[in-house]
């Protein structure tokens, strides 16, 4: 009669599993440990205990506001922030130099759809400027993140 023994063992395992799932983790008042890396340096505050949202060895990205709400650095400036160009539409007279500033933690580019201008990859804080000499509408994207779109309209 091995079946009753197997059923009893399975029932016991089920009870143990169910009781383990319903139990709360023990509470302690000890502070979370400070990670020490192979270099021997400590990084206080970077602990996986929920007090910060960083894990050891990972740095937190700078808080970035929405590009739609970020003021441009000047009347002929565009901020790249939170994966958006702000302002998304800019109107300038011919002969105006427009400057883009990357305020994101990720690299971005500024590339005209018609090939008129193209920036190199820009890291955080990098800028790119272009002087618009001819009237027209210049749609552009980030070639790294093609969902990012904006337009510069140049008046005569």
Coordinates of C-alpha atoms in Angstrom, one line a residue:
X1 CA 0.0 0.0 0.0
X2 CA 2.3 2.7 -1.2
X3 CA -0.4 5.0 -2.5
X4 CA -1.6 6.4 0.9
X5 CA 2.0 7.2 1.8
X6 CA 2.5 9.1 -1.5
X7 CA -0.8 11.0 -1.0
X8 CA 0.3 11.9 2.5
X9 CA 3.7 13.1 1.4
X10 CA 2.0 15.1 -1.4
X11 CA -0.5 16.6 1.0
X12 CA 2.3 17.6 3.4
X13 CA 4.3 19.2 0.7
X14 CA 1.2 21.1 -0.4
X15 CA 0.6 22.4 3.1
X16 CA 4.2 23.4 3.5
X17 CA 4.2 25.3 0.2
X18 CA 0.9 27.0 0.9
X19 CA 2.0 28.1 4.4
X20 CA 5.3 29.4 3.0
X21 CA 3.5 31.5 0.4
X22 CA 1.2 33.0 2.9
X23 CA 3.8 33.9 5.5
X24 CA 5.4 37.3 5.8
X25 CA 9.1 37.7 5.6
X26 CA 10.7 38.3 9.0
X27 CA 11.1 41.9 9.9
X28 CA 14.4 43.3 11.0
X29 CA 15.5 46.7 12.1
X30 CA 19.0 46.3 10.9
X31 CA 20.0 48.7 8.1
X32 CA 20.6 47.4 4.7
X33 CA 24.2 46.6 3.9
X34 CA 26.3 49.0 1.9
X35 CA 27.7 47.3 -1.2
X36 CA 31.4 47.0 -1.5
X37 CA 32.7 46.5 -5.0
X38 CA 35.8 44.7 -6.2
X39 CA 37.7 47.9 -6.2
X40 CA 37.0 48.2 -2.4
X41 CA 34.9 51.3 -2.8
X42 CA 31.6 51.6 -1.1
X43 CA 28.5 53.1 -2.7
X44 CA 26.2 54.2 0.1
X45 CA 22.5 54.5 -0.8
X46 CA 22.6 52.1 -3.7
X47 CA 21.0 49.1 -2.1
X48 CA 18.2 46.9 -3.4
X49 CA 16.0 47.4 -0.3
X50 CA 13.4 49.7 -1.9
X51 CA 14.8 52.8 -0.2
X52 CA 16.2 53.8 -3.6
X53 CA 15.4 52.4 -6.9
X54 CA 18.9 51.6 -7.9
X55 CA 20.7 48.3 -7.7
X56 CA 24.4 48.0 -6.6
X57 CA 26.7 49.1 -9.3
X58 CA 24.0 50.9 -11.3
X59 CA 23.8 54.6 -11.4
X60 CA 20.4 56.3 -11.4
X61 CA 19.6 58.4 -14.5
X62 CA 19.0 62.1 -14.0
X63 CA 15.4 63.0 -13.6
X64 CA 14.2 64.4 -16.9
X65 CA 11.1 66.4 -17.4
X66 CA 8.9 66.0 -20.4
X67 CA 10.3 67.6 -23.5
X68 CA 6.9 69.3 -24.2
X69 CA 7.3 71.2 -20.9
X70 CA 11.0 72.0 -21.1
X71 CA 11.6 75.6 -22.1
X72 CA 14.1 76.0 -24.9
X73 CA 17.4 77.7 -24.1
X74 CA 16.5 80.6 -26.4
X75 CA 14.2 81.7 -29.1
X76 CA 16.1 79.7 -31.7
X77 CA 16.8 76.7 -29.6
X78 CA 15.4 73.2 -29.4
X79 CA 15.8 70.9 -26.3
X80 CA 16.0 67.2 -26.7
X81 CA 14.5 65.9 -23.5
X82 CA 12.6 62.7 -22.6
X83 CA 12.9 61.5 -26.2
X84 CA 11.1 64.5 -27.6
X85 CA 12.2 67.7 -29.4
X86 CA 10.9 70.8 -27.7
X87 CA 9.4 72.8 -29.3
X88 CA 8.2 70.2 -31.8
X89 CA 7.6 73.0 -34.3
X90 CA 9.8 76.1 -34.6
X91 CA 9.4 79.0 -37.0
X92 CA 12.4 81.2 -37.8
X93 CA 13.3 83.7 -40.5
X94 CA 15.9 82.7 -43.2
X95 CA 19.4 83.2 -42.0
X96 CA 18.7 82.0 -38.5
X97 CA 20.9 79.6 -36.7
X98 CA 19.0 77.0 -34.6
X99 CA 20.8 75.1 -31.8
X100 CA 19.7 71.7 -30.5
X101 CA 20.8 70.6 -27.0
X102 CA 20.6 67.0 -25.8
X103 CA 19.3 67.0 -22.3
X104 CA 18.6 63.3 -22.2
X105 CA 20.9 60.6 -20.8
X106 CA 20.7 58.8 -24.1
X107 CA 22.5 59.9 -27.3
X108 CA 20.4 61.5 -30.1
X109 CA 20.9 63.0 -33.5
X110 CA 19.1 65.7 -35.5
X111 CA 18.7 64.6 -39.2
X112 CA 16.6 66.4 -41.8
X113 CA 14.3 64.2 -43.7
X114 CA 15.4 65.8 -47.0
X115 CA 19.1 65.4 -46.1
X116 CA 19.8 69.2 -45.7
X117 CA 21.4 68.7 -42.3
X118 CA 22.5 65.9 -40.0
X119 CA 24.2 66.1 -36.7
X120 CA 26.6 63.5 -35.3
X121 CA 25.5 61.4 -32.3
X122 CA 25.2 63.8 -29.4
X123 CA 25.7 62.7 -25.8
X124 CA 24.2 64.4 -22.8
X125 CA 24.8 68.1 -22.9
X126 CA 26.1 68.1 -26.5
X127 CA 24.8 70.7 -29.0
X128 CA 24.4 70.9 -32.7
X129 CA 23.7 74.1 -34.7
X130 CA 22.5 74.7 -38.2
X131 CA 21.9 77.9 -40.1
X132 CA 18.8 77.9 -42.3
X133 CA 19.4 80.0 -45.4
X134 CA 16.4 79.1 -47.5
X135 CA 12.7 79.4 -46.8
X136 CA 10.8 76.1 -46.4
X137 CA 9.6 73.5 -44.1
X138 CA 12.3 71.2 -42.7
X139 CA 11.0 68.0 -41.0
X140 CA 13.6 66.1 -39.0
X141 CA 14.0 63.1 -36.8
X142 CA 16.5 61.4 -34.5
X143 CA 18.1 58.8 -36.6
X144 CA 18.7 56.7 -33.5
X145 CA 15.1 57.0 -32.3
X146 CA 13.0 57.4 -35.5
X147 CA 9.8 57.9 -33.5
X148 CA 11.1 61.4 -32.5
X149 CA 9.9 63.9 -35.1
X150 CA 9.8 67.7 -35.3
X151 CA 9.8 70.6 -37.8
X152 CA 11.6 73.9 -38.4
X153 CA 9.7 76.3 -40.7
X154 CA 11.8 78.9 -42.3
X155 CA 10.1 82.1 -43.5
X156 CA 11.6 84.5 -46.1

